mmCIF file of C-alpha atoms and ligand atoms in Angstrom:
data_model
loop_
_atom_site.group_PDB
_atom_site.id
_atom_site.type_symbol
_atom_site.label_atom_id
_atom_site.label_comp_id
_atom_site.label_asym_id
_atom_site.label_seq_id
_atom_site.Cartn_x
_atom_site.Cartn_y
_atom_site.Cartn_z
ATOM 1 C CA MET A 1 38.150 3.540 -27.920
ATOM 2 C CA ARG A 2 39.601 5.788 -30.588
ATOM 3 C CA GLN A 3 39.493 4.323 -34.085
ATOM 4 C CA PRO A 4 42.953 4.577 -35.661
ATOM 5 C CA LEU A 5 43.213 6.889 -38.636
ATOM 6 C CA VAL A 6 45.779 6.918 -41.421
ATOM 7 C CA ALA A 7 45.660 9.941 -43.719
ATOM 8 C CA GLY A 8 47.709 10.334 -46.892
ATOM 9 C CA ASN A 9 48.711 13.896 -47.691
ATOM 10 C CA TRP A 10 49.650 13.815 -51.360
ATOM 11 C CA LYS A 11 50.833 17.445 -51.247
ATOM 12 C CA MET A 12 51.443 18.863 -54.757
ATOM 13 C CA ASN A 13 52.048 15.491 -56.408
ATOM 14 C CA GLY A 14 50.280 13.369 -58.972
ATOM 15 C CA SER A 15 48.669 13.223 -62.385
ATOM 16 C CA LYS A 16 45.428 11.678 -63.618
ATOM 17 C CA GLU A 17 47.394 8.599 -64.561
ATOM 18 C CA SER A 18 49.351 8.203 -61.333
ATOM 19 C CA ILE A 19 46.255 8.787 -59.186
ATOM 20 C CA GLN A 20 44.347 6.112 -61.084
ATOM 21 C CA ALA A 21 47.127 3.617 -60.418
ATOM 22 C CA LEU A 22 47.470 4.640 -56.769
ATOM 23 C CA ILE A 23 43.750 4.398 -55.960
ATOM 24 C CA GLY A 24 43.461 1.155 -57.903
ATOM 25 C CA GLY A 25 46.257 -0.352 -55.829
ATOM 26 C CA LEU A 26 44.863 0.927 -52.538
ATOM 27 C CA LYS A 27 41.357 -0.337 -53.282
ATOM 28 C CA ALA A 28 42.653 -3.771 -54.165
ATOM 29 C CA GLY A 29 44.901 -3.893 -51.121
ATOM 30 C CA LEU A 30 42.262 -2.700 -48.683
ATOM 31 C CA SER A 31 39.454 -4.872 -50.030
ATOM 32 C CA SER A 32 39.724 -7.120 -47.001
ATOM 33 C CA GLY A 33 39.411 -4.036 -44.810
ATOM 34 C CA ALA A 34 41.748 -2.346 -42.346
ATOM 35 C CA ASP A 35 41.107 -1.475 -38.718
ATOM 36 C CA ALA A 36 42.056 2.085 -39.445
ATOM 37 C CA GLU A 37 39.930 4.701 -41.101
ATOM 38 C CA VAL A 38 41.873 5.511 -44.274
ATOM 39 C CA VAL A 39 41.830 9.017 -45.765
ATOM 40 C CA VAL A 40 43.485 10.448 -48.869
ATOM 41 C CA CYS A 41 44.014 14.170 -49.405
ATOM 42 C CA PRO A 42 44.687 14.881 -53.103
ATOM 43 C CA PRO A 43 45.627 18.250 -54.589
ATOM 44 C CA ALA A 44 42.333 20.158 -54.873
ATOM 45 C CA ILE A 45 42.141 19.906 -58.643
ATOM 46 C CA TYR A 46 42.148 16.095 -58.420
ATOM 47 C CA ILE A 47 39.510 15.760 -55.689
ATOM 48 C CA SER A 48 36.668 15.247 -58.135
ATOM 49 C CA GLU A 49 38.623 12.641 -60.141
ATOM 50 C CA THR A 50 39.652 10.861 -56.945
ATOM 51 C CA LYS A 51 36.069 10.801 -55.683
ATOM 52 C CA VAL A 52 34.983 8.901 -58.774
ATOM 53 C CA LEU A 53 37.898 6.473 -58.449
ATOM 54 C CA LEU A 54 37.042 5.853 -54.777
ATOM 55 C CA GLU A 55 33.530 4.597 -55.515
ATOM 56 C CA GLU A 56 32.808 1.305 -53.770
ATOM 57 C CA SER A 57 35.678 1.715 -51.380
ATOM 58 C CA SER A 58 35.788 2.683 -47.729
ATOM 59 C CA ILE A 59 38.618 5.174 -48.309
ATOM 60 C CA VAL A 60 37.558 8.668 -47.320
ATOM 61 C CA LEU A 61 38.445 11.982 -48.995
ATOM 62 C CA GLY A 62 40.047 15.028 -47.420
ATOM 63 C CA GLY A 63 41.262 18.434 -48.580
ATOM 64 C CA GLN A 64 44.764 19.780 -47.976
ATOM 65 C CA ASN A 65 43.693 23.344 -47.275
ATOM 66 C CA LEU A 66 40.681 25.652 -47.313
ATOM 67 C CA CYS A 67 39.806 29.322 -47.315
ATOM 68 C CA ASP A 68 39.392 31.109 -43.990
ATOM 69 C CA HIS A 69 36.224 32.789 -45.258
ATOM 70 C CA ALA A 70 33.089 30.777 -44.734
ATOM 71 C CA GLU A 71 31.073 32.496 -47.444
ATOM 72 C CA GLN A 72 31.812 32.035 -51.119
ATOM 73 C CA GLY A 73 32.877 35.170 -52.926
ATOM 74 C CA ALA A 74 35.721 37.224 -54.330
ATOM 75 C CA PHE A 75 38.702 35.230 -53.037
ATOM 76 C CA THR A 76 40.696 34.346 -56.148
ATOM 77 C CA GLY A 77 42.482 31.036 -55.966
ATOM 78 C CA GLU A 78 40.782 29.906 -52.758
ATOM 79 C CA ILE A 79 38.569 26.905 -52.042
ATOM 80 C CA ALA A 80 35.583 27.139 -49.713
ATOM 81 C CA ALA A 81 34.702 24.534 -47.097
ATOM 82 C CA SER A 82 31.345 24.148 -48.846
ATOM 83 C CA MET A 83 33.159 23.150 -52.060
ATOM 84 C CA LEU A 84 35.169 20.450 -50.288
ATOM 85 C CA LEU A 85 31.911 19.126 -48.837
ATOM 86 C CA ASP A 86 30.273 19.314 -52.254
ATOM 87 C CA PHE A 87 32.834 16.803 -53.530
ATOM 88 C CA GLY A 88 32.466 14.466 -50.603
ATOM 89 C CA CYS A 89 35.421 15.506 -48.452
ATOM 90 C CA LYS A 90 35.013 14.558 -44.820
ATOM 91 C CA TYR A 91 38.334 15.896 -43.544
ATOM 92 C CA VAL A 92 40.574 18.867 -44.247
ATOM 93 C CA ILE A 93 44.167 19.456 -43.169
ATOM 94 C CA VAL A 94 44.711 22.836 -41.511
ATOM 95 C CA GLY A 95 47.953 24.468 -40.487
ATOM 96 C CA HIS A 96 50.346 22.041 -42.141
ATOM 97 C CA SER A 97 53.895 23.217 -41.443
ATOM 98 C CA GLU A 98 54.433 23.859 -45.165
ATOM 99 C CA ARG A 99 51.459 26.248 -45.122
ATOM 100 C CA ARG A 100 52.856 27.912 -42.012
ATOM 101 C CA ALA A 101 56.446 28.174 -43.291
ATOM 102 C CA LEU A 102 55.975 28.794 -47.027
ATOM 103 C CA TYR A 103 52.661 30.653 -47.114
ATOM 104 C CA GLY A 104 52.865 32.622 -43.905
ATOM 105 C CA GLU A 105 49.933 31.018 -42.098
ATOM 106 C CA THR A 106 49.847 32.266 -38.508
ATOM 107 C CA ASP A 107 48.329 30.528 -35.499
ATOM 108 C CA ALA A 108 45.395 32.938 -35.728
ATOM 109 C CA LEU A 109 44.763 32.196 -39.419
ATOM 110 C CA VAL A 110 45.038 28.454 -38.803
ATOM 111 C CA ALA A 111 42.529 28.738 -35.954
ATOM 112 C CA GLU A 112 40.163 30.645 -38.227
ATOM 113 C CA LYS A 113 40.454 27.944 -40.908
ATOM 114 C CA PHE A 114 39.814 25.318 -38.235
ATOM 115 C CA ARG A 115 36.655 27.152 -37.143
ATOM 116 C CA VAL A 116 35.372 27.618 -40.695
ATOM 117 C CA ALA A 117 35.995 23.942 -41.503
ATOM 118 C CA TYR A 118 34.370 22.688 -38.323
ATOM 119 C CA ASP A 119 31.348 24.968 -38.581
ATOM 120 C CA ALA A 120 30.791 23.809 -42.153
ATOM 121 C CA GLY A 121 30.772 20.152 -41.095
ATOM 122 C CA LEU A 122 34.287 19.106 -42.092
ATOM 123 C CA LYS A 123 36.596 17.397 -39.621
ATOM 124 C CA PRO A 124 39.767 19.480 -39.378
ATOM 125 C CA ILE A 125 43.139 17.751 -39.055
ATOM 126 C CA LEU A 126 45.058 20.393 -37.113
ATOM 127 C CA CYS A 127 48.827 20.141 -37.620
ATOM 128 C CA VAL A 128 51.232 21.245 -34.911
ATOM 129 C CA GLY A 129 54.942 20.702 -34.481
ATOM 130 C CA GLU A 130 58.261 22.298 -33.684
ATOM 131 C CA LEU A 131 61.276 23.211 -35.825
ATOM 132 C CA LEU A 132 64.625 21.512 -35.211
ATOM 133 C CA GLU A 133 66.087 24.570 -33.496
ATOM 134 C CA GLU A 134 63.032 24.798 -31.262
ATOM 135 C CA ARG A 135 63.455 21.162 -30.193
ATOM 136 C CA GLU A 136 67.162 21.633 -29.628
ATOM 137 C CA SER A 137 66.560 24.668 -27.466
ATOM 138 C CA GLY A 138 63.968 22.853 -25.351
ATOM 139 C CA GLN A 139 60.946 24.724 -26.708
ATOM 140 C CA THR A 140 58.987 21.806 -28.155
ATOM 141 C CA GLU A 141 56.180 21.897 -25.596
ATOM 142 C CA ALA A 142 55.939 25.687 -25.624
ATOM 143 C CA VAL A 143 55.602 25.760 -29.419
ATOM 144 C CA VAL A 144 53.077 22.944 -29.569
ATOM 145 C CA ALA A 145 51.095 24.504 -26.710
ATOM 146 C CA ARG A 146 50.984 27.867 -28.499
ATOM 147 C CA GLN A 147 49.769 26.272 -31.749
ATOM 148 C CA LEU A 148 47.189 24.147 -29.930
ATOM 149 C CA ASP A 149 45.966 26.963 -27.682
ATOM 150 C CA ALA A 150 45.044 29.063 -30.713
ATOM 151 C CA VAL A 151 42.257 26.519 -31.296
ATOM 152 C CA LEU A 152 41.648 25.410 -27.682
ATOM 153 C CA ASN A 153 40.993 28.972 -26.557
ATOM 154 C CA MET A 154 38.526 29.839 -29.339
ATOM 155 C CA ASP A 155 34.852 29.967 -28.478
ATOM 156 C CA GLY A 156 33.708 26.352 -28.697
ATOM 157 C CA GLY A 157 37.260 25.235 -29.471
ATOM 158 C CA VAL A 158 37.453 22.479 -26.876
ATOM 159 C CA ALA A 159 34.156 20.911 -27.882
ATOM 160 C CA ALA A 160 35.182 21.053 -31.562
ATOM 161 C CA LEU A 161 38.344 19.110 -30.816
ATOM 162 C CA ALA A 162 36.320 16.088 -29.670
ATOM 163 C CA ASP A 163 35.280 15.577 -33.247
ATOM 164 C CA SER A 164 38.488 16.729 -34.900
ATOM 165 C CA VAL A 165 41.968 15.341 -35.336
ATOM 166 C CA ILE A 166 45.343 16.686 -34.285
ATOM 167 C CA ALA A 167 48.523 15.744 -36.131
ATOM 168 C CA TYR A 168 51.796 16.160 -34.280
ATOM 169 C CA GLU A 169 54.389 16.658 -36.997
ATOM 170 C CA PRO A 170 57.868 17.687 -35.880
ATOM 171 C CA VAL A 171 59.021 19.839 -38.797
ATOM 172 C CA TRP A 172 62.514 18.301 -38.721
ATOM 173 C CA ALA A 173 60.982 14.884 -39.445
ATOM 174 C CA ILE A 174 58.857 15.913 -42.440
ATOM 175 C CA GLY A 175 60.185 14.641 -45.736
ATOM 176 C CA THR A 176 63.639 14.152 -44.234
ATOM 177 C CA GLY A 177 63.601 10.408 -43.638
ATOM 178 C CA LYS A 178 64.338 11.251 -40.008
ATOM 179 C CA THR A 179 61.477 10.008 -37.810
ATOM 180 C CA ALA A 180 60.861 11.003 -34.213
ATOM 181 C CA SER A 181 61.476 7.981 -32.026
ATOM 182 C CA PRO A 182 58.268 6.371 -30.760
ATOM 183 C CA GLU A 183 59.166 7.661 -27.279
ATOM 184 C CA GLN A 184 59.786 11.229 -28.485
ATOM 185 C CA ALA A 185 56.468 11.188 -30.343
ATOM 186 C CA GLN A 186 54.564 9.610 -27.440
ATOM 187 C CA ASP A 187 55.881 12.276 -25.044
ATOM 188 C CA VAL A 188 54.503 15.096 -27.181
ATOM 189 C CA HIS A 189 51.229 13.255 -27.864
ATOM 190 C CA ALA A 190 50.743 12.758 -24.115
ATOM 191 C CA PHE A 191 51.509 16.442 -23.569
ATOM 192 C CA ILE A 192 48.865 17.437 -26.149
ATOM 193 C CA ARG A 193 46.271 15.130 -24.632
ATOM 194 C CA GLN A 194 47.046 16.429 -21.148
ATOM 195 C CA ARG A 195 46.677 20.022 -22.298
ATOM 196 C CA ILE A 196 43.236 19.239 -23.721
ATOM 197 C CA ALA A 197 42.365 17.313 -20.545
ATOM 198 C CA GLU A 198 43.037 20.431 -18.497
ATOM 199 C CA LYS A 199 40.011 21.912 -20.273
ATOM 200 C CA ASP A 200 37.915 18.752 -20.650
ATOM 201 C CA SER A 201 39.054 15.220 -19.902
ATOM 202 C CA GLY A 202 36.181 13.665 -21.866
ATOM 203 C CA VAL A 203 37.247 15.526 -25.007
ATOM 204 C CA ALA A 204 40.894 14.613 -24.421
ATOM 205 C CA ALA A 205 39.996 10.927 -24.298
ATOM 206 C CA LYS A 206 38.171 11.174 -27.624
ATOM 207 C CA THR A 207 40.497 13.354 -29.731
ATOM 208 C CA ARG A 208 42.575 11.377 -32.189
ATOM 209 C CA ILE A 209 46.199 12.480 -32.302
ATOM 210 C CA LEU A 210 48.189 11.372 -35.340
ATOM 211 C CA TYR A 211 51.940 11.354 -35.735
ATOM 212 C CA GLY A 212 53.434 12.692 -38.970
ATOM 213 C CA GLY A 213 57.005 12.900 -40.220
ATOM 214 C CA SER A 214 58.638 10.221 -42.353
ATOM 215 C CA VAL A 215 56.132 7.511 -41.402
ATOM 216 C CA LYS A 216 56.793 4.373 -43.445
ATOM 217 C CA ALA A 217 55.576 0.792 -43.525
ATOM 218 C CA GLY A 218 58.710 -0.169 -41.632
ATOM 219 C CA ASN A 219 58.305 2.183 -38.657
ATOM 220 C CA ALA A 220 54.523 2.611 -38.417
ATOM 221 C CA ALA A 221 53.696 -0.325 -36.132
ATOM 222 C CA GLU A 222 56.157 0.760 -33.471
ATOM 223 C CA LEU A 223 54.891 4.347 -33.543
ATOM 224 C CA PHE A 224 51.229 3.334 -33.531
ATOM 225 C CA SER A 225 51.758 0.955 -30.607
ATOM 226 C CA LYS A 226 52.185 3.934 -28.282
ATOM 227 C CA SER A 227 49.147 4.679 -26.156
ATOM 228 C CA ASP A 228 48.573 8.257 -27.317
ATOM 229 C CA ILE A 229 49.409 7.752 -31.008
ATOM 230 C CA ASP A 230 46.186 7.086 -32.890
ATOM 231 C CA GLY A 231 47.542 6.773 -36.420
ATOM 232 C CA GLY A 232 49.541 8.770 -38.910
ATOM 233 C CA LEU A 233 49.537 11.677 -41.323
ATOM 234 C CA VAL A 234 51.694 10.431 -44.154
ATOM 235 C CA GLY A 235 53.329 12.415 -46.946
ATOM 236 C CA GLY A 236 55.880 10.744 -49.213
ATOM 237 C CA ALA A 237 54.947 7.161 -48.355
ATOM 238 C CA SER A 238 51.272 7.826 -49.152
ATOM 239 C CA LEU A 239 52.194 8.009 -52.849
ATOM 240 C CA ILE A 240 53.548 4.451 -52.902
ATOM 241 C CA VAL A 241 50.872 1.747 -52.855
ATOM 242 C CA ASP A 242 52.756 -0.892 -50.857
ATOM 243 C CA GLU A 243 54.149 1.591 -48.362
ATOM 244 C CA PHE A 244 50.781 3.183 -47.675
ATOM 245 C CA LEU A 245 49.045 -0.196 -47.414
ATOM 246 C CA GLY A 246 51.717 -1.330 -44.969
ATOM 247 C CA ILE A 247 51.073 1.755 -42.817
ATOM 248 C CA CYS A 248 47.297 1.227 -42.922
ATOM 249 C CA ARG A 249 47.742 -2.359 -41.813
ATOM 250 C CA ALA A 250 50.115 -1.365 -38.998
ATOM 251 C CA SER A 251 47.412 0.474 -37.092
HETATM 252 P P1 PGA B 1 56.370 12.900 -44.859
HETATM 253 O O1 PGA B 1 55.329 14.115 -44.708
HETATM 254 O O2 PGA B 1 55.611 11.653 -44.487
HETATM 255 O O3 PGA B 1 56.784 12.926 -46.288
HETATM 256 O O4 PGA B 1 57.470 13.171 -43.908
HETATM 257 C C1 PGA B 1 54.426 14.161 -43.647
HETATM 258 C C2 PGA B 1 53.548 15.379 -43.769
HETATM 259 O O5 PGA B 1 54.033 16.416 -44.211
HETATM 260 O O6 PGA B 1 52.355 15.321 -43.428
#
């Protein structure tokens, strides 16, 4: 059995005040527990503040990004895996489509970040997903396969996936209010699991695959009811207490 996971990606949003209110609301709302493992990924500068606010709660911390160099050193503006661990992060998002599109992250760089995170003891949340024009031209599976293979074909990549998370996030559904239908999402999730199974069926059965792209309290239950959808990676709705609680409870 795969434990459902709901991760909130706050992106570049928040202030000390808003984060206090958000965590306060989530802690109160989740005090009776949720079946899902709940993760929040604040902007790096707020990780330490969020860690303090999360005391006595089961909510887990994650980073949004990390440096592709394992060793600390002269990499201005970067954050090492060891630093995320130092502040109690368990997860880290790698290869989010915004990193790929806006900051030029290639499949190879994303795979390197995945490896550095995993080797350090973080659980990577590897994001994959196609652009609208790629879906419309029938390339969804080819694109997702290419992004996934960059990690699957690394030395030790398959084994690492057993203990990592994949997030299928169609780029056309991110922040647009346009969600993939549960069937569209399930098809791609099944494709991802099958591709892992071709290497190792035991790993494929264990890997959690999240859906991301305009997940809300109102559509989460239907998405999460699909057999290969193990939870969600949530952007906008993770900043709104009632929305995020609704999604956590839907899993
Ligand atoms: P969204 O973002 O929920 O705002 O669509 C999802 C994501 O980017 O992870």
